[in-house]
């Protein structure tokens, strides 16, 4: 087991009607003015926003609002938020939404306290020294941003999607009522389940040995997500399934499933370029490339893939032929993705890639041929291009 730090400062308020506590949770932050940040129409239509405004008003908390954050959140909206917060002297940001709104809120928070252009933090040209405090009311179980150190923003110029990871941006609190996710379209629900699984798989596929506790947590978490994602295909209003998925989403990305290992993150890097260029749903972009990545790298450690196949997917172990078991596991995972309506190729995302586009994706993903990705197997630009070709 490798040395590690585990830091999860986010207060979680989980369960039915949890959003009623919004006002008191913000009061405890001792702030003067709040920005309520939200997305397109879902939070308005469901009546959640009105409840939030009522809760703030009852707690005598001043607020301003900024809606219109889109999936794969844009830098221009972040700049708009920073301008508004400066003008209004905002000192706390409440994100009402999913990963996109939370990430946008975190980026606005960075922009408020760092002197540089906020995009420099996402390009690694500057280091963050702080972030305005952010709280969240989660409406989709997926990205795990409510407890993660991460924020991912897309710059329209060049369609670059980049992340900034620091503990400064970890949310002060996360309000999680599984009922708020009932209104999600099935595709978004299942895309979220896929992202949750991937956050654990990115950490699980490691060449590190002897991490029994972390492995057991990860395998149990993945089995739970697979089980409940299937239930939600035919019972979208099943509270218990929604609750399991929501809690799994946070635990999948708050660091717990990575204690003692070095994460791989190749599939996320491959997806970020697809999300930046083609605006695909993040989870769907991940399932579209995962099988190709897995077939490209499994020989690095066949036994790790055997463990995954047997312990997560229930594949029977062919002790005489570990490679067969490993490949059965990859196939079983892809069959699960198909069952929940997720793509297993880029074409199924509705994107027909040309050779030039594949080259551009690989070039961008390798940061113009200046970096490799992955740890389970280190991948250079040529490897990346081959995986996109396999996945197209
Ligand atoms: O904008 P609205 O109308 O709210 O619609 C959203 C959006 O269209 C809708 N939605 C959300 N809650 C809903 C709802 N519709 C009906 N009922 C509800 N209760 O769902 C759509 C997707 O929302 P989004 O916030 O984009 O989803 P998600 O949470 O999957 O976030 C994806 C973003 O997070 C980034 C992704 O790259 C992507 O940009 N990620 C962030 C991470 C982090 N900060 O730790 C890690 C992840 O790996 C990921 O990269
Ligand atoms: Zn993700």
Short mmCIF file of C-alpha atoms and ligand atoms in Angstrom, two decimals:
data_model
loop_
_atom_site.label_atom_id
_atom_site.label_comp_id
_atom_site.label_asym_id
_atom_site.label_seq_id
_atom_site.Cartn_x
_atom_site.Cartn_y
_atom_site.Cartn_z
CA UNK A 1 0.00 0.00 0.00
CA UNK A 2 1.38 3.38 -0.98
CA UNK A 3 1.50 6.30 1.45
CA UNK A 4 -1.57 8.50 1.16
CA UNK A 5 -3.48 11.47 2.52
CA UNK A 6 -7.23 11.30 2.90
CA UNK A 7 -9.04 14.62 3.30
CA UNK A 8 -12.82 14.93 3.16
CA UNK A 9 -13.88 18.17 4.82
CA UNK A 10 -17.35 18.28 3.22
CA UNK A 11 -20.30 18.06 5.61
CA UNK A 12 -22.89 15.74 4.07
CA UNK A 13 -26.58 16.21 4.81
CA UNK A 14 -28.27 13.23 3.21
CA UNK A 15 -31.90 12.20 2.81
CA UNK A 16 -35.46 13.28 2.20
CA UNK A 17 -36.11 17.04 2.59
CA UNK A 18 -32.41 17.71 3.23
CA UNK A 19 -32.70 20.88 1.12
CA UNK A 20 -34.84 22.43 3.86
CA UNK A 21 -31.60 22.90 5.79
CA UNK A 22 -30.07 25.19 3.15
CA UNK A 23 -30.60 28.40 5.10
CA UNK A 24 -29.20 27.11 8.39
CA UNK A 25 -26.19 25.51 6.70
CA UNK A 26 -25.31 28.80 5.00
CA UNK A 27 -25.92 30.76 8.20
CA UNK A 28 -23.24 28.60 9.81
CA UNK A 29 -20.79 29.81 7.16
CA UNK A 30 -20.98 33.41 8.44
CA UNK A 31 -21.21 34.88 4.98
CA UNK A 32 -22.78 38.15 3.89
CA UNK A 33 -24.02 37.47 0.38
CA UNK A 34 -24.57 34.30 -1.61
CA UNK A 35 -24.48 33.56 -5.31
CA UNK A 36 -27.05 30.88 -6.18
CA UNK A 37 -25.59 29.22 -9.27
CA UNK A 38 -27.69 26.82 -11.36
CA UNK A 39 -28.04 25.20 -14.78
CA UNK A 40 -30.66 25.24 -17.54
CA UNK A 41 -34.23 24.54 -16.56
CA UNK A 42 -34.42 21.45 -14.34
CA UNK A 43 -34.03 23.09 -10.93
CA UNK A 44 -36.53 25.79 -11.86
CA UNK A 45 -39.09 23.36 -13.27
CA UNK A 46 -38.95 20.99 -10.32
CA UNK A 47 -39.63 23.83 -7.89
CA UNK A 48 -36.30 23.26 -6.13
CA UNK A 49 -35.04 26.78 -6.80
CA UNK A 50 -38.13 28.35 -5.23
CA UNK A 51 -37.61 26.19 -2.13
CA UNK A 52 -33.99 27.31 -1.95
CA UNK A 53 -34.91 30.99 -2.28
CA UNK A 54 -37.53 30.57 0.47
CA UNK A 55 -35.02 28.90 2.74
CA UNK A 56 -32.51 31.71 2.20
CA UNK A 57 -35.11 34.41 2.72
CA UNK A 58 -36.36 32.77 5.93
CA UNK A 59 -32.78 32.69 7.20
CA UNK A 60 -32.40 36.39 6.21
CA UNK A 61 -29.55 35.63 3.84
CA UNK A 62 -28.99 38.01 0.94
CA UNK A 63 -28.45 36.41 -2.45
CA UNK A 64 -28.03 37.00 -6.17
CA UNK A 65 -28.58 34.40 -8.90
CA UNK A 66 -26.79 33.15 -11.98
CA UNK A 67 -28.35 30.43 -14.13
CA UNK A 68 -27.53 29.01 -17.53
CA UNK A 69 -24.57 26.75 -16.71
CA UNK A 70 -24.50 24.09 -19.46
CA UNK A 71 -23.11 20.53 -19.37
CA UNK A 72 -19.36 20.67 -20.07
CA UNK A 73 -19.50 24.12 -18.40
CA UNK A 74 -18.04 27.02 -20.29
CA UNK A 75 -15.33 29.47 -19.33
CA UNK A 76 -17.38 32.46 -20.55
CA UNK A 77 -20.04 31.68 -17.91
CA UNK A 78 -17.31 31.50 -15.27
CA UNK A 79 -16.11 35.00 -16.23
CA UNK A 80 -19.71 36.24 -16.06
CA UNK A 81 -19.99 34.76 -12.56
CA UNK A 82 -16.75 36.35 -11.39
CA UNK A 83 -17.87 39.78 -12.63
CA UNK A 84 -21.24 39.40 -10.90
CA UNK A 85 -19.71 38.24 -7.61
CA UNK A 86 -17.23 41.12 -7.60
CA UNK A 87 -19.97 43.66 -8.32
CA UNK A 88 -22.26 42.22 -5.64
CA UNK A 89 -19.59 41.48 -3.01
CA UNK A 90 -20.52 37.82 -2.91
CA UNK A 91 -18.62 35.75 -0.35
CA UNK A 92 -20.28 32.31 -0.65
CA UNK A 93 -21.42 30.31 -3.68
CA UNK A 94 -24.28 27.82 -3.58
CA UNK A 95 -24.35 25.44 -6.52
CA UNK A 96 -27.76 23.92 -7.25
CA UNK A 97 -27.23 21.19 -9.81
CA UNK A 98 -24.75 18.56 -10.92
CA UNK A 99 -21.09 18.38 -11.76
CA UNK A 100 -21.31 21.15 -14.34
CA UNK A 101 -22.87 23.68 -11.99
CA UNK A 102 -20.59 22.70 -9.09
CA UNK A 103 -17.49 22.93 -11.28
CA UNK A 104 -18.57 26.29 -12.60
CA UNK A 105 -19.18 27.49 -9.03
CA UNK A 106 -15.72 26.29 -7.99
CA UNK A 107 -14.16 28.10 -10.96
CA UNK A 108 -15.97 31.33 -10.05
CA UNK A 109 -14.69 30.81 -6.50
CA UNK A 110 -11.13 30.49 -7.79
CA UNK A 111 -11.55 33.57 -9.93
CA UNK A 112 -12.60 35.61 -6.89
CA UNK A 113 -9.47 35.04 -4.85
CA UNK A 114 -6.66 34.44 -7.33
CA UNK A 115 -5.09 37.38 -9.14
CA UNK A 116 -4.40 35.53 -12.38
CA UNK A 117 -6.75 34.79 -15.28
CA UNK A 118 -8.75 31.86 -13.88
CA UNK A 119 -8.05 29.78 -17.03
CA UNK A 120 -4.33 29.80 -16.15
CA UNK A 121 -5.21 27.57 -13.18
CA UNK A 122 -6.82 25.07 -15.54
CA UNK A 123 -3.89 25.12 -17.95
CA UNK A 124 -1.40 24.67 -15.14
CA UNK A 125 0.20 28.06 -15.82
CA UNK A 126 -0.60 29.33 -12.31
CA UNK A 127 -1.23 27.72 -8.91
CA UNK A 128 -4.36 28.45 -6.88
CA UNK A 129 -3.86 29.98 -3.46
CA UNK A 130 -7.50 29.74 -2.37
CA UNK A 131 -11.13 29.58 -3.43
CA UNK A 132 -14.30 31.28 -2.23
CA UNK A 133 -16.31 28.78 -0.12
CA UNK A 134 -18.78 26.69 -2.12
CA UNK A 135 -21.76 24.61 -0.94
CA UNK A 136 -23.98 22.39 -3.06
CA UNK A 137 -27.48 21.03 -3.42
CA UNK A 138 -26.91 18.00 -5.62
CA UNK A 139 -29.49 17.14 -8.29
CA UNK A 140 -27.69 14.39 -10.23
CA UNK A 141 -25.53 11.58 -8.88
CA UNK A 142 -22.59 11.40 -11.25
CA UNK A 143 -19.46 13.56 -11.25
CA UNK A 144 -18.78 13.40 -7.51
CA UNK A 145 -17.76 17.06 -7.55
CA UNK A 146 -19.74 17.60 -4.34
CA UNK A 147 -16.92 15.94 -2.39
CA UNK A 148 -14.00 16.01 -4.85
CA UNK A 149 -11.10 18.43 -5.13
CA UNK A 150 -11.72 18.80 -8.84
CA UNK A 151 -13.32 21.27 -11.25
CA UNK A 152 -13.46 20.76 -15.01
CA UNK A 153 -14.13 23.68 -17.38
CA UNK A 154 -14.30 23.98 -21.18
CA UNK A 155 -12.76 26.96 -22.94
CA UNK A 156 -14.76 27.73 -26.07
CA UNK A 157 -11.75 29.05 -27.96
CA UNK A 158 -10.13 25.81 -29.19
CA UNK A 159 -12.74 23.70 -27.30
CA UNK A 160 -10.32 22.66 -24.60
CA UNK A 161 -11.68 20.84 -21.54
CA UNK A 162 -9.26 21.01 -18.62
CA UNK A 163 -9.35 20.32 -14.88
CA UNK A 164 -8.01 22.09 -11.81
CA UNK A 165 -7.55 20.01 -8.64
CA UNK A 166 -6.98 21.55 -5.23
CA UNK A 167 -8.37 21.01 -1.75
CA UNK A 168 -9.33 24.71 -1.60
CA UNK A 169 -12.33 23.95 -3.79
CA UNK A 170 -13.76 21.11 -1.71
CA UNK A 171 -17.36 21.97 -0.85
CA UNK A 172 -18.18 23.15 2.67
CA UNK A 173 -21.39 21.13 2.62
CA UNK A 174 -23.30 18.88 0.26
CA UNK A 175 -27.07 18.55 0.54
CA UNK A 176 -28.09 15.24 -0.99
CA UNK A 177 -31.74 14.30 -1.28
CA UNK A 178 -32.09 11.27 -3.59
CA UNK A 179 -35.66 12.34 -4.42
CA UNK A 180 -34.26 15.36 -6.25
CA UNK A 181 -32.88 12.96 -8.87
CA UNK A 182 -36.31 11.45 -9.76
CA UNK A 183 -36.76 13.98 -12.57
CA UNK A 184 -33.58 12.96 -14.40
CA UNK A 185 -33.97 11.57 -17.92
CA UNK A 186 -32.93 7.90 -18.00
CA UNK A 187 -29.89 8.65 -20.17
CA UNK A 188 -28.56 11.15 -17.60
CA UNK A 189 -29.23 8.74 -14.71
CA UNK A 190 -27.30 5.96 -16.40
CA UNK A 191 -24.57 8.25 -17.70
CA UNK A 192 -24.14 9.28 -14.07
CA UNK A 193 -23.91 5.65 -12.92
CA UNK A 194 -21.23 5.10 -15.55
CA UNK A 195 -19.18 8.05 -14.31
CA UNK A 196 -19.48 6.80 -10.73
CA UNK A 197 -18.18 3.37 -11.76
CA UNK A 198 -15.36 4.93 -13.72
CA UNK A 199 -14.22 7.04 -10.77
CA UNK A 200 -13.66 3.81 -8.87
CA UNK A 201 -12.24 1.90 -11.85
CA UNK A 202 -9.72 4.64 -12.61
CA UNK A 203 -8.33 4.09 -9.12
CA UNK A 204 -8.85 0.31 -9.03
CA UNK A 205 -6.76 -0.39 -12.12
CA UNK A 206 -3.37 0.00 -10.57
CA UNK A 207 -0.31 -2.19 -10.45
CA UNK A 208 -0.06 -1.55 -6.70
CA UNK A 209 -0.54 -4.68 -4.57
CA UNK A 210 -1.81 -5.35 -1.06
CA UNK A 211 -4.68 -2.92 -0.69
CA UNK A 212 -7.27 -5.27 0.72
CA UNK A 213 -9.45 -2.68 2.42
CA UNK A 214 -9.44 -0.32 -0.54
CA UNK A 215 -10.06 -3.17 -2.98
CA UNK A 216 -12.97 -4.50 -0.93
CA UNK A 217 -14.56 -1.05 -0.68
CA UNK A 218 -14.10 -0.51 -4.42
CA UNK A 219 -15.43 -3.88 -5.46
CA UNK A 220 -18.46 -3.56 -3.14
CA UNK A 221 -19.12 -0.08 -4.43
CA UNK A 222 -18.95 -1.19 -8.07
CA UNK A 223 -21.25 -4.17 -7.48
CA UNK A 224 -23.72 -1.87 -5.73
CA UNK A 225 -23.73 0.65 -8.58
CA UNK A 226 -24.18 -2.07 -11.21
CA UNK A 227 -27.05 -3.62 -9.25
CA UNK A 228 -28.89 -0.35 -8.64
CA UNK A 229 -28.26 1.09 -12.11
CA UNK A 230 -30.17 -1.92 -13.44
CA UNK A 231 -33.03 -1.32 -10.99
CA UNK A 232 -33.29 2.32 -12.10
CA UNK A 233 -33.78 1.18 -15.72
CA UNK A 234 -37.27 -0.02 -14.81
CA UNK A 235 -37.94 1.71 -11.46
CA UNK A 236 -36.63 5.29 -11.81
CA UNK A 237 -38.53 6.38 -8.70
CA UNK A 238 -37.09 3.72 -6.40
CA UNK A 239 -35.84 5.77 -3.44
CA UNK A 240 -33.46 3.12 -2.15
CA UNK A 241 -31.78 2.64 -5.53
CA UNK A 242 -31.47 6.41 -5.99
CA UNK A 243 -30.00 6.69 -2.48
CA UNK A 244 -27.43 3.94 -3.04
CA UNK A 245 -26.33 5.52 -6.31
CA UNK A 246 -26.13 9.01 -4.81
CA UNK A 247 -23.98 7.96 -1.88
CA UNK A 248 -21.81 5.79 -4.15
CA UNK A 249 -21.26 8.84 -6.37
CA UNK A 250 -19.71 10.79 -3.52
CA UNK A 251 -17.64 7.94 -2.10
CA UNK A 252 -16.40 7.05 -5.55
CA UNK A 253 -14.71 10.40 -6.00
CA UNK A 254 -13.88 11.73 -2.53
CA UNK A 255 -10.61 9.79 -2.44
CA UNK A 256 -11.80 6.77 -0.46
CA UNK A 257 -11.48 4.30 -3.33
CA UNK A 258 -7.96 5.49 -4.10
CA UNK A 259 -6.34 5.19 -0.68
CA UNK A 260 -3.02 3.42 -1.17
CA UNK A 261 -2.97 3.39 -4.96
CA UNK A 262 -1.95 5.67 -7.80
CA UNK A 263 -4.91 6.41 -10.06
CA UNK A 264 -4.80 5.73 -13.80
CA UNK A 265 -7.25 8.30 -15.23
CA UNK A 266 -6.57 7.47 -18.90
CA UNK A 267 -10.25 7.06 -19.75
CA UNK A 268 -11.03 10.43 -18.20
CA UNK A 269 -8.30 12.10 -20.23
CA UNK A 270 -9.55 10.39 -23.40
CA UNK A 271 -13.12 11.50 -22.60
CA UNK A 272 -12.23 15.09 -21.77
CA UNK A 273 -11.11 15.64 -25.36
CA UNK A 274 -14.35 14.09 -26.67
CA UNK A 275 -16.39 16.23 -24.27
CA UNK A 276 -14.48 19.37 -25.25
CA UNK A 277 -14.75 18.82 -29.02
CA UNK A 278 -18.15 17.14 -29.34
CA UNK A 279 -20.02 18.13 -26.17
CA UNK A 280 -20.98 14.54 -25.26
CA UNK A 281 -22.38 13.54 -21.85
CA UNK A 282 -19.33 12.78 -19.70
CA UNK A 283 -20.38 9.31 -18.48
CA UNK A 284 -21.41 8.22 -21.98
CA UNK A 285 -18.06 9.39 -23.34
CA UNK A 286 -16.33 7.23 -20.72
CA UNK A 287 -18.21 4.03 -21.56
CA UNK A 288 -17.54 4.67 -25.27
CA UNK A 289 -13.77 4.41 -24.74
CA UNK A 290 -13.44 2.09 -21.70
CA UNK A 291 -13.59 -1.28 -23.52
CA UNK A 292 -10.98 -0.19 -26.07
CA UNK A 293 -8.70 1.10 -23.31
CA UNK A 294 -9.14 -2.14 -21.36
CA UNK A 295 -8.30 -4.37 -24.35
CA UNK A 296 -5.28 -2.19 -25.11
CA UNK A 297 -3.79 -2.41 -21.60
CA UNK A 298 -5.01 -5.59 -19.88
CA UNK A 299 -1.83 -7.56 -20.61
CA UNK A 300 0.10 -5.18 -18.33
CA UNK A 301 -1.51 -7.02 -15.41
CA UNK A 302 -3.86 -9.77 -16.50
CA UNK A 303 -4.50 -10.86 -12.91
CA UNK A 304 -5.88 -7.44 -11.98
CA UNK A 305 -8.43 -7.79 -14.76
CA UNK A 306 -9.17 -11.35 -13.57
CA UNK A 307 -9.85 -10.02 -10.05
CA UNK A 308 -12.17 -7.38 -11.53
CA UNK A 309 -13.98 -9.95 -13.69
CA UNK A 310 -14.56 -12.36 -10.82
CA UNK A 311 -15.17 -10.04 -7.86
CA UNK A 312 -17.12 -7.29 -9.60
CA UNK A 313 -18.89 -8.96 -12.51
CA UNK A 314 -19.24 -12.50 -11.21
CA UNK A 315 -17.40 -14.07 -14.15
CA UNK A 316 -16.33 -17.64 -13.31
CA UNK A 317 -12.59 -17.97 -13.02
CA UNK A 318 -10.93 -20.17 -15.61
CA UNK A 319 -7.81 -20.89 -13.56
CA UNK A 320 -6.08 -22.49 -16.54
CA UNK A 321 -6.66 -19.47 -18.76
CA UNK A 322 -6.47 -16.14 -16.89
CA UNK A 323 -6.45 -14.17 -20.14
CA UNK A 324 -9.79 -15.68 -21.11
CA UNK A 325 -11.25 -14.70 -17.73
CA UNK A 326 -9.87 -11.16 -18.07
CA UNK A 327 -11.42 -10.77 -21.53
CA UNK A 328 -14.73 -12.23 -20.31
CA UNK A 329 -14.73 -9.52 -17.66
CA UNK A 330 -14.24 -6.76 -20.23
CA UNK A 331 -17.06 -8.23 -22.31
CA UNK A 332 -19.34 -8.49 -19.26
CA UNK A 333 -18.72 -4.83 -18.41
CA UNK A 334 -19.56 -3.79 -21.98
CA UNK A 335 -22.72 -5.91 -21.87
CA UNK A 336 -23.71 -4.08 -18.69
CA UNK A 337 -23.14 -0.72 -20.41
CA UNK A 338 -25.34 -1.86 -23.30
CA UNK A 339 -28.03 -3.00 -20.85
CA UNK A 340 -28.21 0.47 -19.30
CA UNK A 341 -28.24 2.15 -22.72
CA UNK A 342 -24.69 3.45 -22.65
CA UNK A 343 -22.47 3.46 -25.76
CA UNK A 344 -19.48 1.15 -26.11
CA UNK A 345 -18.04 2.99 -29.12
CA UNK A 346 -17.63 6.62 -30.17
CA UNK A 347 -19.94 6.05 -33.17
CA UNK A 348 -22.71 5.14 -30.71
CA UNK A 349 -22.23 8.59 -29.19
CA UNK A 350 -23.37 9.97 -32.54
CA UNK A 351 -19.86 11.04 -33.51
CA UNK A 352 -18.35 9.70 -36.76
CA UNK A 353 -14.66 10.46 -36.36
CA UNK A 354 -12.46 11.19 -39.39
CA UNK A 355 -8.78 10.21 -39.33
CA UNK A 356 -7.90 13.90 -38.97
CA UNK A 357 -10.19 14.28 -35.97
CA UNK A 358 -8.66 11.22 -34.30
CA UNK A 359 -5.24 12.73 -34.80
CA UNK A 360 -6.41 16.05 -33.37
CA UNK A 361 -7.97 14.33 -30.34
CA UNK A 362 -4.74 12.45 -29.63
CA UNK A 363 -2.65 15.59 -30.16
CA UNK A 364 -4.79 17.56 -27.72
CA UNK A 365 -4.96 14.68 -25.22
CA UNK A 366 -1.17 14.44 -25.19
CA UNK A 367 -1.01 18.23 -24.65
CA UNK A 368 0.60 18.68 -28.07
CA UNK A 369 2.79 15.64 -27.54
CA UNK A 370 4.25 16.94 -24.28
CA UNK A 371 2.71 14.47 -21.83
CA UNK A 372 1.76 10.84 -21.39
CA UNK A 373 -1.43 9.67 -19.70
CA UNK A 374 -2.19 6.70 -17.44
CA UNK A 375 -0.34 4.81 -14.76
CA UNK A 376 -1.59 1.24 -15.06
CA UNK A 377 0.03 1.47 -18.47
CA UNK A 378 1.66 4.70 -19.52
CA UNK A 379 0.30 5.86 -22.87
CA UNK A 380 1.96 8.25 -25.32
CA UNK A 381 0.33 10.05 -28.22
CA UNK A 382 0.66 7.03 -30.55
CA UNK A 383 -1.02 4.78 -27.96
CA UNK A 384 -3.77 7.34 -27.45
CA UNK A 385 -4.40 7.52 -31.19
CA UNK A 386 -4.59 3.72 -31.42
CA UNK A 387 -7.17 3.59 -28.60
CA UNK A 388 -9.33 6.25 -30.29
CA UNK A 389 -9.11 4.19 -33.51
CA UNK A 390 -10.19 1.04 -31.64
CA UNK A 391 -13.05 2.98 -29.99
CA UNK A 392 -14.28 4.92 -33.03
O1 LIG B 1 -29.01 22.24 -16.78
P1 LIG B 1 -30.15 21.47 -16.24
O2 LIG B 1 -31.46 21.89 -16.78
O3 LIG B 1 -30.13 21.40 -14.73
O4 LIG B 1 -30.00 19.96 -16.80
C1 LIG B 1 -28.98 19.08 -16.39
C2 LIG B 1 -28.02 18.73 -17.53
O5 LIG B 1 -28.64 18.86 -18.77
C3 LIG B 1 -29.59 17.75 -16.09
N1 LIG B 1 -30.04 17.61 -14.71
C4 LIG B 1 -29.32 17.72 -13.58
N2 LIG B 1 -30.07 17.43 -12.53
C5 LIG B 1 -31.31 17.15 -12.99
C6 LIG B 1 -31.30 17.27 -14.39
N3 LIG B 1 -32.39 17.05 -15.14
C7 LIG B 1 -33.52 16.70 -14.52
N4 LIG B 1 -33.59 16.53 -13.18
C8 LIG B 1 -32.51 16.74 -12.39
N5 LIG B 1 -32.60 16.52 -11.07
O6 LIG B 1 -28.57 16.81 -16.31
C9 LIG B 1 -27.72 17.28 -17.33
C10 LIG B 1 -26.29 16.97 -16.95
O7 LIG B 1 -25.89 17.75 -15.85
P2 LIG B 1 -24.35 17.86 -15.48
O8 LIG B 1 -24.22 18.73 -14.30
O9 LIG B 1 -23.59 18.22 -16.71
O10 LIG B 1 -24.01 16.34 -15.12
P3 LIG B 1 -22.82 15.70 -14.34
O11 LIG B 1 -23.04 15.75 -12.89
O12 LIG B 1 -22.60 14.40 -14.99
O13 LIG B 1 -21.55 16.65 -14.62
C11 LIG B 1 -20.75 16.49 -15.75
C12 LIG B 1 -19.61 17.47 -15.72
O14 LIG B 1 -18.77 17.20 -14.58
C13 LIG B 1 -17.42 17.00 -15.02
C14 LIG B 1 -17.62 16.41 -16.39
O15 LIG B 1 -16.46 16.43 -17.17
C15 LIG B 1 -18.73 17.28 -16.95
O16 LIG B 1 -18.23 18.52 -17.38
N6 LIG B 1 -16.71 16.19 -14.05
C16 LIG B 1 -16.39 16.76 -12.90
C17 LIG B 1 -15.66 16.09 -11.93
C18 LIG B 1 -15.31 16.73 -10.65
N7 LIG B 1 -15.47 18.04 -10.55
O17 LIG B 1 -14.84 16.07 -9.70
C19 LIG B 1 -15.17 14.72 -12.12
C20 LIG B 1 -15.77 14.03 -13.28
O18 LIG B 1 -14.91 13.03 -13.72
C21 LIG B 1 -16.12 14.92 -14.43
O19 LIG B 1 -15.02 15.19 -15.28
ZN1 LIG B 2 -15.82 11.40 -14.33
#
